[in-house]
Coordinates of C-alpha atoms in Angstrom, one line a residue:
X1081 CA 73.0 115.7 -58.9
X1082 CA 73.8 113.2 -61.8
X1083 CA 76.9 111.7 -60.1
X1084 CA 74.6 110.9 -57.0
X1085 CA 72.0 109.4 -59.6
X1086 CA 74.9 107.4 -61.1
X1087 CA 76.3 106.0 -57.8
X1088 CA 73.0 105.1 -56.3
X1089 CA 72.4 103.2 -59.9
X1090 CA 75.7 101.6 -59.6
X1091 CA 74.9 100.6 -55.9
X1092 CA 71.4 99.0 -56.9
X1093 CA 73.1 96.9 -59.9
X1094 CA 75.9 95.8 -57.4
X1095 CA 73.4 94.8 -54.8
X1096 CA 71.4 92.7 -57.3
X1097 CA 74.4 90.7 -58.3
X1098 CA 75.2 90.1 -54.7
X1099 CA 71.5 88.9 -54.3
X1100 CA 71.6 86.6 -57.1
X1101 CA 74.6 84.8 -55.7
X1102 CA 73.3 84.8 -52.3
X1103 CA 69.9 83.4 -53.8
X1104 CA 71.6 80.7 -56.0
X1105 CA 74.1 79.8 -52.8
X1106 CA 70.6 79.5 -50.6
X1107 CA 69.2 77.0 -53.1
X1108 CA 72.5 74.7 -53.1
X1109 CA 72.4 74.7 -49.4
X1110 CA 68.7 73.6 -49.5
X1111 CA 69.5 71.0 -51.8
X1112 CA 72.2 69.6 -49.8
X1113 CA 69.9 69.9 -46.5
X1114 CA 67.4 67.5 -48.1
X1115 CA 70.2 65.1 -49.1
X1116 CA 71.5 65.5 -45.9
X1117 CA 68.4 64.6 -43.7
X1118 CA 67.8 61.7 -46.3
X1119 CA 71.2 60.3 -45.3
X1120 CA 70.6 60.8 -41.6
X1121 CA 67.2 59.0 -41.8
X1122 CA 69.0 56.4 -43.3
X1123 CA 71.9 55.6 -41.1
X1124 CA 69.4 55.7 -38.2
X1125 CA 68.2 52.4 -39.2
X1126 CA 71.6 50.9 -38.8
X1127 CA 72.2 52.4 -35.6
X1128 CA 69.3 51.6 -34.0
X1129 CA 69.4 47.9 -35.1
X1130 CA 73.4 48.1 -33.8
X1131 CA 71.6 49.6 -30.5
X1132 CA 69.3 46.8 -30.3
X1133 CA 71.8 44.0 -30.5
X1134 CA 74.0 45.7 -28.1
X1135 CA 71.2 46.2 -25.3
X1136 CA 70.1 42.6 -25.7
X1137 CA 73.5 41.2 -25.1
X1138 CA 74.6 43.7 -22.4
X1139 CA 71.2 43.2 -20.7
X1140 CA 72.0 39.6 -20.5
X1141 CA 75.4 40.0 -19.2
X1142 CA 74.1 42.3 -16.3
X1143 CA 71.5 39.9 -15.3
X1144 CA 74.4 37.4 -14.5
X1145 CA 76.3 39.9 -12.5
X1146 CA 76.0 39.2 -8.7
X1147 CA 79.2 41.3 -7.7
X1148 CA 81.3 43.9 -8.1
X1149 CA 84.0 41.8 -9.0
X1150 CA 82.1 40.1 -11.7
X1151 CA 80.9 43.7 -12.7
X1152 CA 84.6 44.6 -13.3
X1153 CA 84.8 41.8 -15.9
X1154 CA 82.6 43.4 -18.2
X1155 CA 84.0 45.1 -21.5
X1156 CA 86.1 48.1 -20.4
X1157 CA 83.9 50.4 -22.6
X1158 CA 80.9 49.9 -20.7
X1159 CA 82.6 50.8 -17.3
X1160 CA 83.5 53.9 -15.8
X1161 CA 86.8 54.8 -14.3
X1162 CA 88.1 57.5 -12.4
X1163 CA 88.5 60.6 -14.9
X1164 CA 92.0 61.9 -15.4
X1165 CA 91.7 63.5 -18.7
X1166 CA 88.5 64.0 -20.8
X1167 CA 88.5 64.0 -24.4
X1168 CA 86.3 66.5 -26.8
X1169 CA 85.5 65.9 -30.3
X1170 CA 84.5 69.4 -31.6
X1171 CA 82.5 69.8 -35.0
X1172 CA 82.4 72.9 -37.0
X1173 CA 82.2 73.9 -40.3
X1174 CA 85.3 74.5 -42.8
X1175 CA 84.2 78.1 -43.6
X1176 CA 81.8 80.8 -42.8
X1177 CA 78.5 81.8 -44.4
X1178 CA 76.7 79.8 -42.0
X1179 CA 75.5 82.4 -39.9
X1180 CA 76.4 81.9 -36.2
X1181 CA 76.4 78.1 -36.5
X1182 CA 80.4 78.2 -35.8
X1183 CA 80.7 80.9 -33.1
X1184 CA 77.6 79.1 -31.0
X1185 CA 79.6 76.0 -30.7
X1186 CA 83.0 77.7 -30.0
X1187 CA 81.6 79.8 -27.3
X1188 CA 79.8 77.0 -25.7
X1189 CA 83.1 74.9 -25.8
X1190 CA 85.2 77.6 -24.3
X1191 CA 82.8 78.2 -21.5
X1192 CA 82.9 74.5 -20.7
X1193 CA 86.8 74.4 -20.7
X1194 CA 87.0 77.2 -18.4
X1195 CA 84.4 75.9 -16.0
X1196 CA 85.3 72.0 -15.9
X1197 CA 89.2 72.3 -16.4
X1198 CA 92.0 73.7 -14.2
X1199 CA 94.7 73.3 -17.1
X1200 CA 94.9 71.9 -20.5
X1201 CA 96.6 68.8 -19.3
X1202 CA 93.1 67.6 -18.3
X1203 CA 91.7 67.7 -21.8
X1204 CA 92.3 66.1 -25.4
X1205 CA 91.0 68.3 -28.3
X1206 CA 90.1 66.5 -31.4
X1207 CA 88.5 68.8 -34.3
X1208 CA 86.5 68.1 -37.2
X1209 CA 86.2 71.2 -39.5
X1210 CA 88.9 74.0 -40.2
X1211 CA 87.0 76.8 -38.2
X1212 CA 87.4 74.7 -35.0
X1213 CA 90.9 73.9 -35.3
X1214 CA 92.1 77.5 -36.4
X1215 CA 90.3 78.8 -33.3
X1216 CA 91.6 76.5 -30.8
X1217 CA 95.2 76.8 -32.2
X1218 CA 95.0 80.7 -32.3
X1219 CA 94.5 80.4 -28.5
X1220 CA 97.2 77.9 -27.7
X1221 CA 95.1 74.9 -27.1
X1222 CA 96.9 71.7 -28.8
X1223 CA 94.9 69.5 -31.1
X1224 CA 95.7 66.1 -30.8
X1225 CA 94.2 65.3 -34.2
X1226 CA 92.1 67.2 -36.9
X1227 CA 90.2 66.6 -39.9
X1228 CA 89.1 69.1 -42.6
X1229 CA 87.3 69.4 -45.8
X1230 CA 84.7 66.8 -45.3
X1231 CA 82.0 66.4 -48.1
X1232 CA 78.5 67.6 -47.8
X1233 CA 77.2 64.0 -47.1
X1234 CA 80.3 62.4 -45.5
X1235 CA 80.9 58.6 -45.9
X1236 CA 81.8 56.4 -43.1
X1237 CA 85.2 55.8 -44.9
X1238 CA 85.8 59.6 -44.6
X1239 CA 85.7 59.5 -41.0
X1240 CA 86.9 56.1 -40.4
X1241 CA 90.5 57.1 -39.1
X1242 CA 89.4 59.5 -36.6
X1243 CA 86.6 57.4 -35.4
X1244 CA 88.7 54.4 -34.8
X1245 CA 91.4 56.4 -33.5
X1246 CA 89.4 57.9 -30.8
X1247 CA 88.0 54.4 -29.9
X1248 CA 91.8 53.0 -29.7
X1249 CA 92.7 56.0 -27.5
X1250 CA 90.0 55.4 -25.2
X1251 CA 90.7 51.5 -24.8
X1252 CA 94.2 52.3 -24.4
X1253 CA 93.4 55.0 -21.5
X1254 CA 94.7 58.2 -23.1
X1255 CA 91.6 59.4 -21.7
X1256 CA 88.8 58.1 -19.7
X1257 CA 85.8 59.8 -21.1
X1258 CA 84.8 61.3 -24.4
X1259 CA 82.4 63.8 -25.4
X1260 CA 81.3 65.0 -29.0
X1261 CA 80.3 68.6 -29.0
X1262 CA 78.4 69.8 -31.9
X1263 CA 75.0 71.7 -33.1
X1264 CA 72.3 69.0 -33.3
X1265 CA 69.9 69.4 -36.5
X1266 CA 66.4 70.2 -35.3
X1267 CA 64.8 71.7 -38.4
X1268 CA 66.0 74.2 -41.3
X1269 CA 65.5 77.2 -38.7
X1270 CA 66.8 75.8 -35.5
X1271 CA 69.8 73.8 -34.0
X1272 CA 70.9 73.0 -30.6
X1273 CA 74.3 72.7 -29.0
X1274 CA 74.9 69.3 -27.8
X1275 CA 78.0 67.7 -25.8
X1276 CA 77.0 64.3 -25.8
X1277 CA 78.9 61.7 -23.6
X1278 CA 80.1 58.7 -26.2
X1279 CA 82.3 57.0 -24.0
X1280 CA 82.2 54.7 -21.8
X1281 CA 79.2 53.8 -23.4
X1282 CA 76.4 54.5 -20.5
X1283 CA 73.3 55.3 -22.7
X1284 CA 72.2 51.5 -22.7
X1285 CA 68.9 50.8 -20.9
X1286 CA 68.9 47.0 -20.2
X1287 CA 65.1 47.2 -19.8
X1288 CA 64.7 48.0 -23.6
X1289 CA 65.9 44.5 -24.2
X1290 CA 62.4 43.4 -23.2
X1291 CA 61.0 45.3 -26.3
X1292 CA 62.9 43.6 -28.8
X1293 CA 61.4 40.1 -29.6
X1294 CA 64.0 38.8 -31.8
X1295 CA 65.9 35.9 -30.2
X1296 CA 69.6 35.4 -31.1
X1297 CA 71.8 32.4 -31.2
X1298 CA 75.5 33.7 -30.6
X1299 CA 78.7 32.0 -31.9
X1300 CA 81.2 31.6 -30.8
X1301 CA 80.1 33.7 -27.4
X1302 CA 78.4 36.5 -26.2
X1303 CA 81.5 38.1 -24.9
X1304 CA 83.7 37.9 -28.2
X1305 CA 80.9 39.1 -30.5
X1306 CA 80.4 42.2 -27.8
X1307 CA 84.1 42.9 -27.9
X1308 CA 83.8 43.5 -31.7
X1309 CA 80.2 45.0 -31.3
X1310 CA 81.0 47.7 -28.6
X1311 CA 83.3 49.5 -30.7
X1312 CA 81.3 49.7 -33.8
X1313 CA 78.5 50.7 -31.6
X1314 CA 80.7 53.6 -30.2
X1315 CA 81.5 54.3 -33.9
X1316 CA 78.2 54.7 -34.9
X1317 CA 77.6 57.0 -32.2
X1318 CA 80.1 59.4 -33.1
X1319 CA 79.4 59.0 -36.9
X1320 CA 75.8 59.7 -36.4
X1321 CA 77.0 63.1 -34.5
X1322 CA 78.9 63.9 -37.7
X1323 CA 76.1 63.2 -40.0
X1324 CA 73.6 65.2 -37.5
X1325 CA 76.4 68.3 -37.5
X1326 CA 76.5 68.5 -41.3
X1327 CA 72.9 68.4 -41.5
X1328 CA 72.6 71.6 -39.0
X1329 CA 75.4 73.0 -41.2
X1330 CA 73.6 73.2 -44.3
X1331 CA 70.4 74.1 -42.5
X1332 CA 72.5 77.2 -41.1
X1333 CA 73.9 78.0 -44.8
X1334 CA 70.3 78.0 -46.3
X1335 CA 69.0 80.3 -43.3
X1336 CA 72.1 82.6 -43.6
X1337 CA 71.9 82.9 -47.5
X1338 CA 68.2 83.4 -47.0
X1339 CA 68.5 86.1 -44.7
X1340 CA 71.5 87.9 -47.0
X1341 CA 68.9 87.7 -49.8
X1342 CA 66.2 89.4 -47.9
X1343 CA 68.6 92.1 -46.9
X1344 CA 69.8 92.4 -50.5
X1345 CA 66.2 92.8 -51.4
X1346 CA 65.6 95.5 -48.8
X1347 CA 68.6 97.4 -49.7
X1348 CA 67.6 97.7 -53.1
X1349 CA 64.0 98.9 -52.3
X1350 CA 65.6 101.7 -50.4
X1351 CA 68.3 102.4 -53.1
X1352 CA 65.3 102.7 -55.5
X1353 CA 63.1 104.8 -53.2
X1354 CA 66.5 107.1 -52.9
X1355 CA 67.1 107.2 -56.5
X1356 CA 63.5 108.1 -57.4
X1357 CA 63.5 110.9 -54.8
X1358 CA 67.0 112.1 -56.6
X1359 CA 65.8 111.9 -60.1
X1360 CA 62.6 113.7 -59.0
X1361 CA 64.7 116.5 -57.3
X1362 CA 66.8 116.6 -60.4
X1363 CA 63.8 117.2 -62.7
X1364 CA 62.2 120.0 -60.3
X1365 CA 65.6 121.7 -60.3
X1366 CA 65.6 121.5 -64.2
X1367 CA 62.3 122.8 -64.6
X1368 CA 62.7 125.5 -61.8
X1369 CA 65.9 126.8 -63.9
X1370 CA 64.0 126.4 -67.1
X1371 CA 61.2 128.5 -65.6
X1372 CA 63.6 131.0 -64.2
X1373 CA 65.4 131.3 -67.2
X1374 CA 62.2 131.9 -69.2
X1375 CA 61.1 134.4 -67.0
X1376 CA 64.4 136.4 -67.2
X1377 CA 64.0 136.7 -71.0
X1378 CA 60.4 138.5 -70.5

């Protein structure tokens, strides 16, 4: 019985240490989540301004289009072309301890690939995060480019290469459409899988231009400005998705560590109950032996 008590006592001590670690990790993730939400909110100011400018220019150009021939002269990033290859940027975490954050993304991705493509020649895979890269490689799926070990609040400089590479590959017709696949941050408890079409740029609504009251004077010309601005807009969409995904990752990490801490507390409570029962049983056994010994001496 003494051995059993020692084992239970050791398990309680070990679980308490684990609980302290998960509690600390939960607090770290909560701090990262707060910073990431603020970062995402600040970036939206820039993204919305770029969208406003692009929408204003595109609306003006579309208003001047009178034929299919004129439409074909618009910037290639605005025009859909026959889809021969599709590119996917898949954003995951670099490691675990984030609940089902990674598995939910990768499960959805495999379903999409199986339903939408007959062979690997029909798509290009680009990964951000080590978990996704390792997952696809283990299944024989080639990775055109991978990016690992992003900081907790990634700057644009960190992702500039992959973002620029992606827009250049589209402009050079390496692929004909681009989707960014990631978990969108809803709140600290919820995230939603998204597969957002980033290229060609098709989310602009010319009717929005009437909502903007600013008037612009363009120099040297709308076409030349749009040629520079559209890649920046596409880059802002991709970077915004990365920031959003990182926020969801921190939320998932916080929730996972909170659940682990709660489980540790429940285990400690159960072990404490078992320890008390075993201890009471040992005391009862000792009393019984003492009483039995006293009775034998009478």
